[in-house]
PDB file of C-alpha atoms in Angstrom:
ATOM      1  CA  MET A   1       7.326 -14.416  34.552  1.00  0.00           C
ATOM      2  CA  SER A   2       7.674 -14.266  30.676  1.00  0.00           C
ATOM      3  CA  CYS A   3       3.877 -13.638  30.872  1.00  0.00           C
ATOM      4  CA  GLN A   4       4.590 -10.685  33.472  1.00  0.00           C
ATOM      5  CA  ILE A   5       6.979  -8.676  31.074  1.00  0.00           C
ATOM      6  CA  VAL A   6       5.355  -8.307  27.804  1.00  0.00           C
ATOM      7  CA  ILE A   7       2.123  -7.099  30.214  1.00  0.00           C
ATOM      8  CA  HIS A   8       4.128  -4.588  31.906  1.00  0.00           C
ATOM      9  CA  PHE A   9       5.787  -3.424  28.146  1.00  0.00           C
ATOM     10  CA  VAL A  10       2.034  -3.426  27.013  1.00  0.00           C
ATOM     11  CA  PHE A  11       0.552  -1.637  29.373  1.00  0.00           C
ATOM     12  CA  ARG A  12       3.073   0.622  31.647  1.00  0.00           C
ATOM     13  CA  GLY A  13       5.217   1.864  28.106  1.00  0.00           C
ATOM     14  CA  ARG A  14       4.391   4.712  26.128  1.00  0.00           C
ATOM     15  CA  CYS A  15       3.751   5.258  23.570  1.00  0.00           C
ATOM     16  CA  SER A  16       6.151   8.154  22.499  1.00  0.00           C
ATOM     17  CA  GLY A  17       9.050   9.879  23.454  1.00  0.00           C
ATOM     18  CA  THR A  18      12.090   7.868  24.673  1.00  0.00           C
ATOM     19  CA  GLU A  19       9.612   4.835  25.554  1.00  0.00           C
ATOM     20  CA  SER A  20       7.728   2.794  24.158  1.00  0.00           C
ATOM     21  CA  SER A  21       5.690  -0.549  24.352  1.00  0.00           C
ATOM     22  CA  PHE A  22       7.012  -4.190  23.993  1.00  0.00           C
ATOM     23  CA  LEU A  23       4.516  -4.579  20.933  1.00  0.00           C
ATOM     24  CA  LYS A  24       5.612  -1.386  19.387  1.00  0.00           C
ATOM     25  CA  VAL A  25       9.643  -2.413  19.456  1.00  0.00           C
ATOM     26  CA  LEU A  26       8.740  -6.194  18.043  1.00  0.00           C
ATOM     27  CA  ILE A  27       6.440  -3.960  15.235  1.00  0.00           C
ATOM     28  CA  GLU A  28       9.180  -2.040  14.870  1.00  0.00           C
ATOM     29  CA  ILE A  29      11.873  -3.842  14.271  1.00  0.00           C
ATOM     30  CA  ALA A  30      10.035  -6.291  12.558  1.00  0.00           C
ATOM     31  CA  LYS A  31       9.057  -3.960  10.184  1.00  0.00           C
ATOM     32  CA  CYS A  32      12.600  -2.165   9.657  1.00  0.00           C
ATOM     33  CA  GLY A  33      15.096  -5.538   9.422  1.00  0.00           C
ATOM     34  CA  ASN A  34      17.029  -2.986  11.205  1.00  0.00           C
ATOM     35  CA  ILE A  35      17.980  -2.402  15.119  1.00  0.00           C
ATOM     36  CA  THR A  36      19.288   1.078  14.506  1.00  0.00           C
ATOM     37  CA  LYS A  37      16.317   2.257  11.973  1.00  0.00           C
ATOM     38  CA  ALA A  38      13.660   1.307  14.539  1.00  0.00           C
ATOM     39  CA  ALA A  39      15.064   2.253  17.421  1.00  0.00           C
ATOM     40  CA  ALA A  40      15.594   6.592  15.147  1.00  0.00           C
ATOM     41  CA  LYS A  41      11.054   5.896  14.532  1.00  0.00           C
ATOM     42  CA  LEU A  42      11.027   4.515  18.228  1.00  0.00           C
ATOM     43  CA  GLY A  43      12.766   7.756  20.208  1.00  0.00           C
ATOM     44  CA  TYR A  44      15.257   5.321  21.749  1.00  0.00           C
ATOM     45  CA  THR A  45      19.283   5.216  21.106  1.00  0.00           C
ATOM     46  CA  GLN A  46      20.322   2.279  19.178  1.00  0.00           C
ATOM     47  CA  SER A  47      21.858   1.033  22.087  1.00  0.00           C
ATOM     48  CA  GLY A  48      18.969   1.523  24.501  1.00  0.00           C
ATOM     49  CA  LEU A  49      16.945  -0.357  21.984  1.00  0.00           C
ATOM     50  CA  SER A  50      19.130  -3.180  21.450  1.00  0.00           C
ATOM     51  CA  HIS A  51      19.170  -3.259  25.524  1.00  0.00           C
ATOM     52  CA  THR A  52      15.539  -3.387  26.145  1.00  0.00           C
ATOM     53  CA  LEU A  53      15.277  -5.663  23.428  1.00  0.00           C
ATOM     54  CA  ASN A  54      17.502  -8.600  25.079  1.00  0.00           C
ATOM     55  CA  ARG A  55      16.242  -7.483  28.352  1.00  0.00           C
ATOM     56  CA  VAL A  56      12.553  -8.791  27.033  1.00  0.00           C
ATOM     57  CA  GLU A  57      14.169 -11.166  25.153  1.00  0.00           C
ATOM     58  CA  ASP A  58      16.160 -12.758  28.530  1.00  0.00           C
ATOM     59  CA  GLU A  59      12.798 -12.614  30.229  1.00  0.00           C
ATOM     60  CA  LEU A  60      11.074 -14.066  27.676  1.00  0.00           C
ATOM     61  CA  GLY A  61      12.975 -17.423  27.931  1.00  0.00           C
ATOM     62  CA  PHE A  62      13.566 -17.299  23.426  1.00  0.00           C
ATOM     63  CA  LYS A  63      14.655 -15.040  20.941  1.00  0.00           C
ATOM     64  CA  LEU A  64      12.490 -12.805  18.863  1.00  0.00           C
ATOM     65  CA  PHE A  65      15.113 -11.732  16.405  1.00  0.00           C
ATOM     66  CA  MET A  66      18.291 -13.380  14.727  1.00  0.00           C
ATOM     67  CA  ARG A  67      20.977 -10.539  14.626  1.00  0.00           C
ATOM     68  CA  SER A  68      23.655 -10.634  11.406  1.00  0.00           C
ATOM     69  CA  LYS A  69      25.520  -7.743   9.625  1.00  0.00           C
ATOM     70  CA  LYS A  70      23.047  -7.478   7.014  1.00  0.00           C
ATOM     71  CA  GLY A  71      19.849  -6.508  10.209  1.00  0.00           C
ATOM     72  CA  VAL A  72      17.994  -8.490  11.840  1.00  0.00           C
ATOM     73  CA  THR A  73      14.880 -11.160  10.910  1.00  0.00           C
ATOM     74  CA  LEU A  74      12.319 -12.761  12.881  1.00  0.00           C
ATOM     75  CA  THR A  75      12.796 -16.198  14.469  1.00  0.00           C
ATOM     76  CA  SER A  76      10.441 -18.979  14.170  1.00  0.00           C
ATOM     77  CA  GLU A  77       9.447 -18.008  17.955  1.00  0.00           C
ATOM     78  CA  GLY A  78       8.460 -14.070  16.646  1.00  0.00           C
ATOM     79  CA  ALA A  79       7.332 -15.068  13.598  1.00  0.00           C
ATOM     80  CA  ALA A  80       4.539 -16.754  15.431  1.00  0.00           C
ATOM     81  CA  ILE A  81       4.062 -13.435  17.962  1.00  0.00           C
ATOM     82  CA  LEU A  82       4.202 -10.530  15.598  1.00  0.00           C
ATOM     83  CA  PRO A  83       0.516 -11.079  13.712  1.00  0.00           C
ATOM     84  CA  ILE A  84      -0.480 -11.475  17.403  1.00  0.00           C
ATOM     85  CA  ALA A  85       1.046  -8.466  18.472  1.00  0.00           C
ATOM     86  CA  LYS A  86       0.042  -6.286  15.640  1.00  0.00           C
ATOM     87  CA  GLN A  87      -3.853  -7.711  16.233  1.00  0.00           C
ATOM     88  CA  ILE A  88      -3.234  -6.377  20.070  1.00  0.00           C
ATOM     89  CA  GLU A  89      -1.390  -3.395  19.282  1.00  0.00           C
ATOM     90  CA  SER A  90      -4.174  -2.400  16.888  1.00  0.00           C
ATOM     91  CA  GLY A  91      -6.699  -2.739  19.895  1.00  0.00           C
ATOM     92  CA  MET A  92      -5.163  -0.621  21.718  1.00  0.00           C
ATOM     93  CA  GLU A  93      -4.864   1.855  18.748  1.00  0.00           C
ATOM     94  CA  LYS A  94      -8.699   1.557  18.473  1.00  0.00           C
ATOM     95  CA  LEU A  95      -9.170   2.228  22.446  1.00  0.00           C
ATOM     96  CA  ARG A  96      -7.214   5.351  22.600  1.00  0.00           C
ATOM     97  CA  GLU A  97      -8.797   6.577  19.641  1.00  0.00           C
ATOM     98  CA  THR A  98     -12.450   5.674  21.114  1.00  0.00           C
ATOM     99  CA  ILE A  99     -11.612   7.548  24.472  1.00  0.00           C
ATOM    100  CA  THR A 100      -9.970  10.220  22.601  1.00  0.00           C
ATOM    101  CA  SER A 101     -13.203  10.397  20.237  1.00  0.00           C
ATOM    102  CA  ILE A 102     -15.609  10.807  24.049  1.00  0.00           C
ATOM    103  CA  GLN A 103     -13.479  13.583  23.976  1.00  0.00           C
ATOM    104  CA  GLY A 104     -13.501  15.018  21.120  1.00  0.00           C
ATOM    105  CA  LEU A 105     -11.536  13.358  18.028  1.00  0.00           C
ATOM    106  CA  GLU A 106      -7.789  14.777  18.636  1.00  0.00           C
ATOM    107  CA  HIS A 107      -5.397  11.977  18.850  1.00  0.00           C
ATOM    108  CA  GLY A 108      -4.082   8.761  16.850  1.00  0.00           C
ATOM    109  CA  LYS A 109      -2.693   7.487  14.103  1.00  0.00           C
ATOM    110  CA  ILE A 110      -3.655   5.842  10.876  1.00  0.00           C
ATOM    111  CA  THR A 111      -1.939   3.332   8.752  1.00  0.00           C
ATOM    112  CA  VAL A 112      -2.310   3.127   5.319  1.00  0.00           C
ATOM    113  CA  GLY A 113      -1.632   0.947   2.319  1.00  0.00           C
ATOM    114  CA  THR A 114      -0.707   2.394  -0.837  1.00  0.00           C
ATOM    115  CA  PHE A 115       0.837   2.232  -4.253  1.00  0.00           C
ATOM    116  CA  THR A 116       2.197   5.683  -5.735  1.00  0.00           C
ATOM    117  CA  SER A 117      -0.614   6.694  -8.719  1.00  0.00           C
ATOM    118  CA  ILE A 118      -2.869   6.598  -5.658  1.00  0.00           C
ATOM    119  CA  SER A 119      -0.305   8.716  -3.558  1.00  0.00           C
ATOM    120  CA  THR A 120       0.204  11.022  -6.048  1.00  0.00           C
ATOM    121  CA  ASN A 121      -3.264  11.412  -8.255  1.00  0.00           C
ATOM    122  CA  ILE A 122      -5.857  11.234  -5.132  1.00  0.00           C
ATOM    123  CA  LEU A 123      -4.426  11.084  -1.476  1.00  0.00           C
ATOM    124  CA  PRO A 124      -3.302  14.889  -1.741  1.00  0.00           C
ATOM    125  CA  PRO A 125      -6.364  16.229  -1.279  1.00  0.00           C
ATOM    126  CA  VAL A 126      -7.465  13.804   0.706  1.00  0.00           C
ATOM    127  CA  LEU A 127      -4.632  14.717   3.438  1.00  0.00           C
ATOM    128  CA  MET A 128      -5.323  18.074   2.986  1.00  0.00           C
ATOM    129  CA  ALA A 129      -8.937  17.984   4.096  1.00  0.00           C
ATOM    130  CA  PHE A 130      -8.141  15.465   6.360  1.00  0.00           C
ATOM    131  CA  GLY A 131      -4.956  16.812   8.321  1.00  0.00           C
ATOM    132  CA  LYS A 132      -6.872  20.695   8.555  1.00  0.00           C
ATOM    133  CA  ASP A 133     -10.066  19.093  10.270  1.00  0.00           C
ATOM    134  CA  TYR A 134      -8.155  16.644  12.266  1.00  0.00           C
ATOM    135  CA  PRO A 135      -4.697  18.086  12.685  1.00  0.00           C
ATOM    136  CA  GLY A 136      -3.735  16.007  16.165  1.00  0.00           C
ATOM    137  CA  ILE A 137      -4.373  12.238  14.121  1.00  0.00           C
ATOM    138  CA  LYS A 138      -0.614  11.364  12.427  1.00  0.00           C
ATOM    139  CA  ILE A 139      -1.072   9.244   9.144  1.00  0.00           C
ATOM    140  CA  GLU A 140       1.586   7.003   7.835  1.00  0.00           C
ATOM    141  CA  LEU A 141       1.657   6.133   4.049  1.00  0.00           C
ATOM    142  CA  LEU A 142       3.135   2.306   3.217  1.00  0.00           C
ATOM    143  CA  GLU A 143       4.176   2.122  -0.389  1.00  0.00           C
ATOM    144  CA  GLY A 144       3.302  -1.731  -1.849  1.00  0.00           C
ATOM    145  CA  SER A 145       2.645  -3.551  -4.133  1.00  0.00           C
ATOM    146  CA  VAL A 146      -0.816  -5.161  -4.205  1.00  0.00           C
ATOM    147  CA  THR A 147      -0.112  -8.472  -2.880  1.00  0.00           C
ATOM    148  CA  GLU A 148       1.577  -6.753  -0.143  1.00  0.00           C
ATOM    149  CA  ILE A 149      -1.072  -4.475   0.469  1.00  0.00           C
ATOM    150  CA  GLN A 150      -3.610  -7.297   1.141  1.00  0.00           C
ATOM    151  CA  ASN A 151      -1.231  -9.068   3.490  1.00  0.00           C
ATOM    152  CA  TRP A 152      -1.016  -5.575   5.228  1.00  0.00           C
ATOM    153  CA  ILE A 153      -4.595  -5.278   5.885  1.00  0.00           C
ATOM    154  CA  MET A 154      -4.819  -9.176   6.602  1.00  0.00           C
ATOM    155  CA  ASP A 155      -2.484  -9.258   9.217  1.00  0.00           C
ATOM    156  CA  HIS A 156      -3.158  -5.827  10.644  1.00  0.00           C
ATOM    157  CA  THR A 157       0.289  -3.503   9.334  1.00  0.00           C
ATOM    158  CA  VAL A 158      -2.752  -1.266   7.805  1.00  0.00           C
ATOM    159  CA  ASP A 159      -5.665   0.242   8.951  1.00  0.00           C
ATOM    160  CA  ILE A 160      -6.743   0.351   5.657  1.00  0.00           C
ATOM    161  CA  GLY A 161      -5.693  -0.307   2.066  1.00  0.00           C
ATOM    162  CA  LEU A 162      -5.705   1.803  -1.253  1.00  0.00           C
ATOM    163  CA  THR A 163      -5.700  -0.536  -4.104  1.00  0.00           C
ATOM    164  CA  SER A 164      -6.092  -2.519  -6.874  1.00  0.00           C
ATOM    165  CA  LEU A 165      -9.110  -4.850  -5.382  1.00  0.00           C
ATOM    166  CA  GLN A 166      -9.187  -8.858  -6.637  1.00  0.00           C
ATOM    167  CA  GLU A 167     -11.998 -11.358  -7.476  1.00  0.00           C
ATOM    168  CA  ASN A 168     -12.783 -12.601  -3.982  1.00  0.00           C
ATOM    169  CA  GLU A 169     -10.801 -10.640  -1.483  1.00  0.00           C
ATOM    170  CA  GLU A 170     -10.899 -11.514   2.477  1.00  0.00           C
ATOM    171  CA  PHE A 171     -11.697  -8.085   3.415  1.00  0.00           C
ATOM    172  CA  GLU A 172     -14.042  -6.057   3.153  1.00  0.00           C
ATOM    173  CA  HIS A 173     -13.744  -3.115   0.958  1.00  0.00           C
ATOM    174  CA  LYS A 174     -15.349  -0.271  -1.522  1.00  0.00           C
ATOM    175  CA  ILE A 175     -14.657   0.225  -5.070  1.00  0.00           C
ATOM    176  CA  TRP A 176     -14.210   3.949  -6.473  1.00  0.00           C
ATOM    177  CA  PHE A 177     -13.481   3.218 -10.133  1.00  0.00           C
ATOM    178  CA  GLU A 178     -12.737   1.495 -12.935  1.00  0.00           C
ATOM    179  CA  ASP A 179      -8.573   2.348 -14.358  1.00  0.00           C
ATOM    180  CA  PRO A 180      -8.608   1.378 -17.408  1.00  0.00           C
ATOM    181  CA  LEU A 181      -5.115  -0.129 -18.729  1.00  0.00           C
ATOM    182  CA  LEU A 182      -3.806   1.632 -21.566  1.00  0.00           C
ATOM    183  CA  ALA A 183      -1.814   0.991 -24.567  1.00  0.00           C
ATOM    184  CA  VAL A 184       1.630   3.610 -23.992  1.00  0.00           C
ATOM    185  CA  LEU A 185       3.697   3.667 -27.487  1.00  0.00           C
ATOM    186  CA  PRO A 186       5.885   6.391 -29.070  1.00  0.00           C
ATOM    187  CA  THR A 187       4.358   9.083 -30.517  1.00  0.00           C
ATOM    188  CA  ASP A 188       5.417   8.110 -34.113  1.00  0.00           C
ATOM    189  CA  PHE A 189       4.607   4.250 -33.615  1.00  0.00           C
ATOM    190  CA  GLU A 190       2.045   3.183 -36.664  1.00  0.00           C
ATOM    191  CA  THR A 191      -0.762   1.461 -35.734  1.00  0.00           C
ATOM    192  CA  GLU A 192      -3.519   0.239 -38.141  1.00  0.00           C
ATOM    193  CA  ASN A 193      -6.232   2.068 -35.778  1.00  0.00           C
ATOM    194  CA  GLU A 194      -5.932   5.032 -33.905  1.00  0.00           C
ATOM    195  CA  ASN A 195      -8.674   4.598 -32.362  1.00  0.00           C
ATOM    196  CA  TYR A 196      -7.229   1.056 -30.309  1.00  0.00           C
ATOM    197  CA  PHE A 197      -4.912  -1.011 -29.582  1.00  0.00           C
ATOM    198  CA  ASP A 198      -5.293  -4.269 -30.566  1.00  0.00           C
ATOM    199  CA  ILE A 199      -3.594  -6.683 -27.534  1.00  0.00           C
ATOM    200  CA  LYS A 200      -2.076  -9.448 -29.997  1.00  0.00           C
ATOM    201  CA  LEU A 201       0.168  -6.782 -31.386  1.00  0.00           C
ATOM    202  CA  PHE A 202       2.229  -6.825 -28.224  1.00  0.00           C
ATOM    203  CA  GLU A 203       3.544 -10.374 -29.519  1.00  0.00           C
ATOM    204  CA  LYS A 204       5.446  -8.212 -32.143  1.00  0.00           C
ATOM    205  CA  TYR A 205       7.512  -5.935 -29.989  1.00  0.00           C
ATOM    206  CA  PRO A 206       9.702  -5.721 -27.645  1.00  0.00           C
ATOM    207  CA  PHE A 207       8.060  -5.316 -24.592  1.00  0.00           C
ATOM    208  CA  ILE A 208       8.999  -3.098 -21.264  1.00  0.00           C
ATOM    209  CA  MET A 209       7.680  -4.793 -17.995  1.00  0.00           C
ATOM    210  CA  PRO A 210       6.088  -2.669 -15.090  1.00  0.00           C
ATOM    211  CA  ALA A 211       7.745  -4.331 -12.191  1.00  0.00           C
ATOM    212  CA  ASN A 212       7.953  -4.053  -8.284  1.00  0.00           C
ATOM    213  CA  GLU A 213      10.419  -5.569  -5.782  1.00  0.00           C
ATOM    214  CA  LYS A 214       8.168  -8.631  -5.192  1.00  0.00           C
ATOM    215  CA  GLY A 215       8.359  -9.514  -9.436  1.00  0.00           C
ATOM    216  CA  CYS A 216       5.895  -7.926 -12.195  1.00  0.00           C
ATOM    217  CA  ASP A 217       3.064  -5.494 -11.826  1.00  0.00           C
ATOM    218  CA  TYR A 218      -0.149  -7.860 -10.664  1.00  0.00           C
ATOM    219  CA  ASP A 219      -2.680  -6.360 -12.938  1.00  0.00           C
ATOM    220  CA  ILE A 220      -0.351  -6.178 -16.056  1.00  0.00           C
ATOM    221  CA  GLU A 221       0.838 -10.197 -15.758  1.00  0.00           C
ATOM    222  CA  LYS A 222      -2.966 -11.467 -14.924  1.00  0.00           C
ATOM    223  CA  PHE A 223      -4.326  -9.488 -17.446  1.00  0.00           C
ATOM    224  CA  LEU A 224      -1.283 -10.998 -20.313  1.00  0.00           C
ATOM    225  CA  GLU A 225      -1.592 -14.508 -18.435  1.00  0.00           C
ATOM    226  CA  SER A 226      -5.618 -14.546 -19.045  1.00  0.00           C
ATOM    227  CA  ASN A 227      -5.124 -13.599 -23.134  1.00  0.00           C
ATOM    228  CA  ASN A 228      -2.608 -15.970 -23.528  1.00  0.00           C
ATOM    229  CA  ILE A 229      -0.601 -13.040 -24.573  1.00  0.00           C
ATOM    230  CA  LYS A 230       3.067 -14.124 -25.353  1.00  0.00           C
ATOM    231  CA  ILE A 231       5.764 -10.842 -24.826  1.00  0.00           C
ATOM    232  CA  ASN A 232       8.920 -10.452 -25.433  1.00  0.00           C
ATOM    233  CA  VAL A 233      10.595  -8.908 -21.901  1.00  0.00           C
ATOM    234  CA  LYS A 234      13.287  -6.271 -23.169  1.00  0.00           C
ATOM    235  CA  LEU A 235      13.015  -4.277 -20.179  1.00  0.00           C
ATOM    236  CA  SER A 236      11.532  -3.795 -17.003  1.00  0.00           C
ATOM    237  CA  SER A 237      11.551  -1.348 -14.258  1.00  0.00           C
ATOM    238  CA  THR A 238       9.789  -0.617 -10.647  1.00  0.00           C
ATOM    239  CA  SER A 239      10.148   3.194 -12.048  1.00  0.00           C
ATOM    240  CA  THR A 240       6.467   4.031 -14.259  1.00  0.00           C
ATOM    241  CA  MET A 241       8.314   7.234 -15.383  1.00  0.00           C
ATOM    242  CA  ALA A 242      11.316   5.333 -16.522  1.00  0.00           C
ATOM    243  CA  ILE A 243       9.323   3.041 -18.434  1.00  0.00           C
ATOM    244  CA  ILE A 244       7.498   6.217 -20.048  1.00  0.00           C
ATOM    245  CA  LYS A 245      11.106   7.679 -20.800  1.00  0.00           C
ATOM    246  CA  MET A 246      12.098   4.529 -22.673  1.00  0.00           C
ATOM    247  CA  VAL A 247       8.851   4.767 -24.520  1.00  0.00           C
ATOM    248  CA  ALA A 248       9.720   7.653 -25.896  1.00  0.00           C
ATOM    249  CA  ARG A 249      13.263   6.783 -26.858  1.00  0.00           C
ATOM    250  CA  GLY A 250      11.986   3.540 -28.753  1.00  0.00           C
ATOM    251  CA  LEU A 251      13.157   1.396 -26.364  1.00  0.00           C
ATOM    252  CA  GLY A 252       9.641  -1.046 -26.161  1.00  0.00           C
ATOM    253  CA  VAL A 253       6.019  -0.861 -25.925  1.00  0.00           C
ATOM    254  CA  THR A 254       4.073  -0.745 -22.368  1.00  0.00           C
ATOM    255  CA  ILE A 255       0.543  -1.479 -20.643  1.00  0.00           C
ATOM    256  CA  LEU A 256       0.408   0.992 -17.726  1.00  0.00           C
ATOM    257  CA  PRO A 257      -2.856   1.831 -16.196  1.00  0.00           C
ATOM    258  CA  ARG A 258      -4.422   5.073 -16.777  1.00  0.00           C
ATOM    259  CA  LEU A 259      -4.231   6.723 -13.430  1.00  0.00           C
ATOM    260  CA  ILE A 260      -0.300   6.450 -13.758  1.00  0.00           C
ATOM    261  CA  THR A 261      -0.207   8.095 -17.525  1.00  0.00           C
ATOM    262  CA  LEU A 262      -1.645  11.618 -16.217  1.00  0.00           C
ATOM    263  CA  GLY A 263       0.312  14.201 -16.930  1.00  0.00           C
ATOM    264  CA  HIS A 264       2.701  11.780 -18.097  1.00  0.00           C
ATOM    265  CA  THR A 265       2.605  11.417 -21.503  1.00  0.00           C
ATOM    266  CA  ASN A 266       5.223  13.526 -22.994  1.00  0.00           C
ATOM    267  CA  GLY A 267       6.870  11.642 -26.093  1.00  0.00           C
ATOM    268  CA  VAL A 268       4.445   8.930 -26.045  1.00  0.00           C
ATOM    269  CA  LYS A 269       1.035   8.312 -26.932  1.00  0.00           C
ATOM    270  CA  THR A 270      -1.758   6.322 -25.391  1.00  0.00           C
ATOM    271  CA  LEU A 271      -4.515   3.981 -26.551  1.00  0.00           C
ATOM    272  CA  PRO A 272      -7.385   2.289 -24.933  1.00  0.00           C
ATOM    273  CA  LEU A 273      -6.706  -1.872 -25.091  1.00  0.00           C
ATOM    274  CA  ARG A 274      -8.736  -4.307 -27.097  1.00  0.00           C
ATOM    275  CA  PRO A 275     -10.616  -6.070 -25.812  1.00  0.00           C
ATOM    276  CA  TYR A 276     -11.117  -3.711 -22.727  1.00  0.00           C
ATOM    277  CA  CYS A 277      -9.244  -4.072 -19.659  1.00  0.00           C
ATOM    278  CA  CYS A 278      -9.330  -2.709 -16.093  1.00  0.00           C
ATOM    279  CA  ARG A 279      -8.046  -2.133 -12.446  1.00  0.00           C
ATOM    280  CA  ASN A 280     -10.427  -1.613  -9.982  1.00  0.00           C
ATOM    281  CA  LEU A 281      -9.197   0.942  -7.815  1.00  0.00           C
ATOM    282  CA  GLY A 282     -10.900   1.001  -3.869  1.00  0.00           C
ATOM    283  CA  MET A 283     -10.522   0.720  -0.699  1.00  0.00           C
ATOM    284  CA  GLY A 284     -10.047  -2.554   1.654  1.00  0.00           C
ATOM    285  CA  TYR A 285      -9.916  -2.933   5.175  1.00  0.00           C
ATOM    286  CA  ILE A 286     -10.887  -5.895   8.005  1.00  0.00           C
ATOM    287  CA  SER A 287     -14.468  -4.439   9.123  1.00  0.00           C
ATOM    288  CA  LEU A 288     -15.515  -1.097   8.760  1.00  0.00           C
ATOM    289  CA  LYS A 289     -17.311  -1.595  12.414  1.00  0.00           C
ATOM    290  CA  SER A 290     -14.563  -2.748  13.691  1.00  0.00           C
ATOM    291  CA  ALA A 291     -12.582  -0.047  12.716  1.00  0.00           C
ATOM    292  CA  SER A 292     -11.543   2.853  15.035  1.00  0.00           C
ATOM    293  CA  PRO A 293     -12.993   6.181  15.387  1.00  0.00           C
ATOM    294  CA  ALA A 294      -9.880   8.600  14.035  1.00  0.00           C
ATOM    295  CA  THR A 295     -10.172   5.135  10.684  1.00  0.00           C
ATOM    296  CA  LYS A 296     -13.996   5.196  10.335  1.00  0.00           C
ATOM    297  CA  LYS A 297     -13.760   9.316   9.850  1.00  0.00           C
ATOM    298  CA  PHE A 298     -10.433   8.976   6.520  1.00  0.00           C
ATOM    299  CA  ILE A 299     -12.495   6.907   4.999  1.00  0.00           C
ATOM    300  CA  GLU A 300     -15.695   8.930   5.213  1.00  0.00           C
ATOM    301  CA  TYR A 301     -12.860  11.754   3.744  1.00  0.00           C
ATOM    302  CA  VAL A 302     -11.089   9.523   1.281  1.00  0.00           C
ATOM    303  CA  GLN A 303     -14.876   8.606  -0.310  1.00  0.00           C
ATOM    304  CA  LEU A 304     -15.728  12.236   0.038  1.00  0.00           C
ATOM    305  CA  ILE A 305     -13.401  13.671  -2.245  1.00  0.00           C
ATOM    306  CA  ILE A 306     -13.503  10.739  -4.591  1.00  0.00           C
ATOM    307  CA  ASP A 307     -17.081  11.540  -4.911  1.00  0.00           C
ATOM    308  CA  GLU A 308     -16.412  15.055  -5.788  1.00  0.00           C
ATOM    309  CA  ARG A 309     -13.719  14.004  -8.552  1.00  0.00           C
ATOM    310  CA  ARG A 310     -16.526  12.145 -10.016  1.00  0.00           C
ATOM    311  CA  GLY A 311     -18.292  14.770 -10.203  1.00  0.00           C
ATOM    312  CA  LYS A 312     -15.615  16.907 -11.855  1.00  0.00           C
ATOM    313  CA  GLU A 313     -14.213  14.439 -13.808  1.00  0.00           C
ATOM    314  CA  GLN A 314     -17.411  11.847 -15.078  1.00  0.00           C
ATOM    315  CA  ASN A 315     -15.995  10.704 -18.330  1.00  0.00           C
ATOM    316  CA  TYR A 316     -12.686   9.477 -16.126  1.00  0.00           C
ATOM    317  CA  PHE A 317     -14.979   7.638 -13.366  1.00  0.00           C
ATOM    318  CA  SER A 318     -17.716   6.519 -15.887  1.00  0.00           C
TER     319      SER A 318
END
């Protein structure tokens, strides 16, 4: 009976409107951690989605989620099913897109994992060009940390991750360019050399640490640790714009990737680090061969825009 209910929801459930597949229900509730929020995204009422979830759990014979006043969390059984559900749903989406690609690439969905500096500096022209040529393809952006995006790629939460690529990635990837890390200092900050900033000097001044919801910025923390720099962290923030303003007010110094600082250097100055350090920006995906037609086409557009910018801004991308 439990297998029958899953099969029924997968193959008879609709992908839009007021009904959705069992897989989408499970994935969306797990992602939102809240039935009300998931219901709004899936087109359900809160009571309707609760009823659907209860019915599925009754048929399965075990609970998928634990309920509390703060929301819902996966049970151990639900956690065991979720990665498989994501793989099946990804395959179903690929099947739908393959069918529509035969008819013409008119419908589909792409989930992209990224972070703010890429969302603001690289993605807009990609989304404009792709949206103009393929208006029926829905694109969902999920912003997260480097580690989160890596995990999203591996567990099929996203179709493609636009991120800082690390050594020995477990998925296929393509590096676009190096994004240098820079010292960000108040404009009146006196330095011995105006061409670079010796990283050992960070130990002398209050440091403002860029952070994310999971902790310190991955690339910056890795750089400091690998060079054995003992910083004095006075402040931290998840907002890079707030960090730049704090530096401008003389509250400390920091390190930021160049892409983040573009157009946001009022009240501060930036210097290359010595020794040189950078993050490698690019895109990652489980397998280009197995990617859906829509995802493959989106990857083509991303690379086209990167190549165009490389031609126009050779100094930055070199």
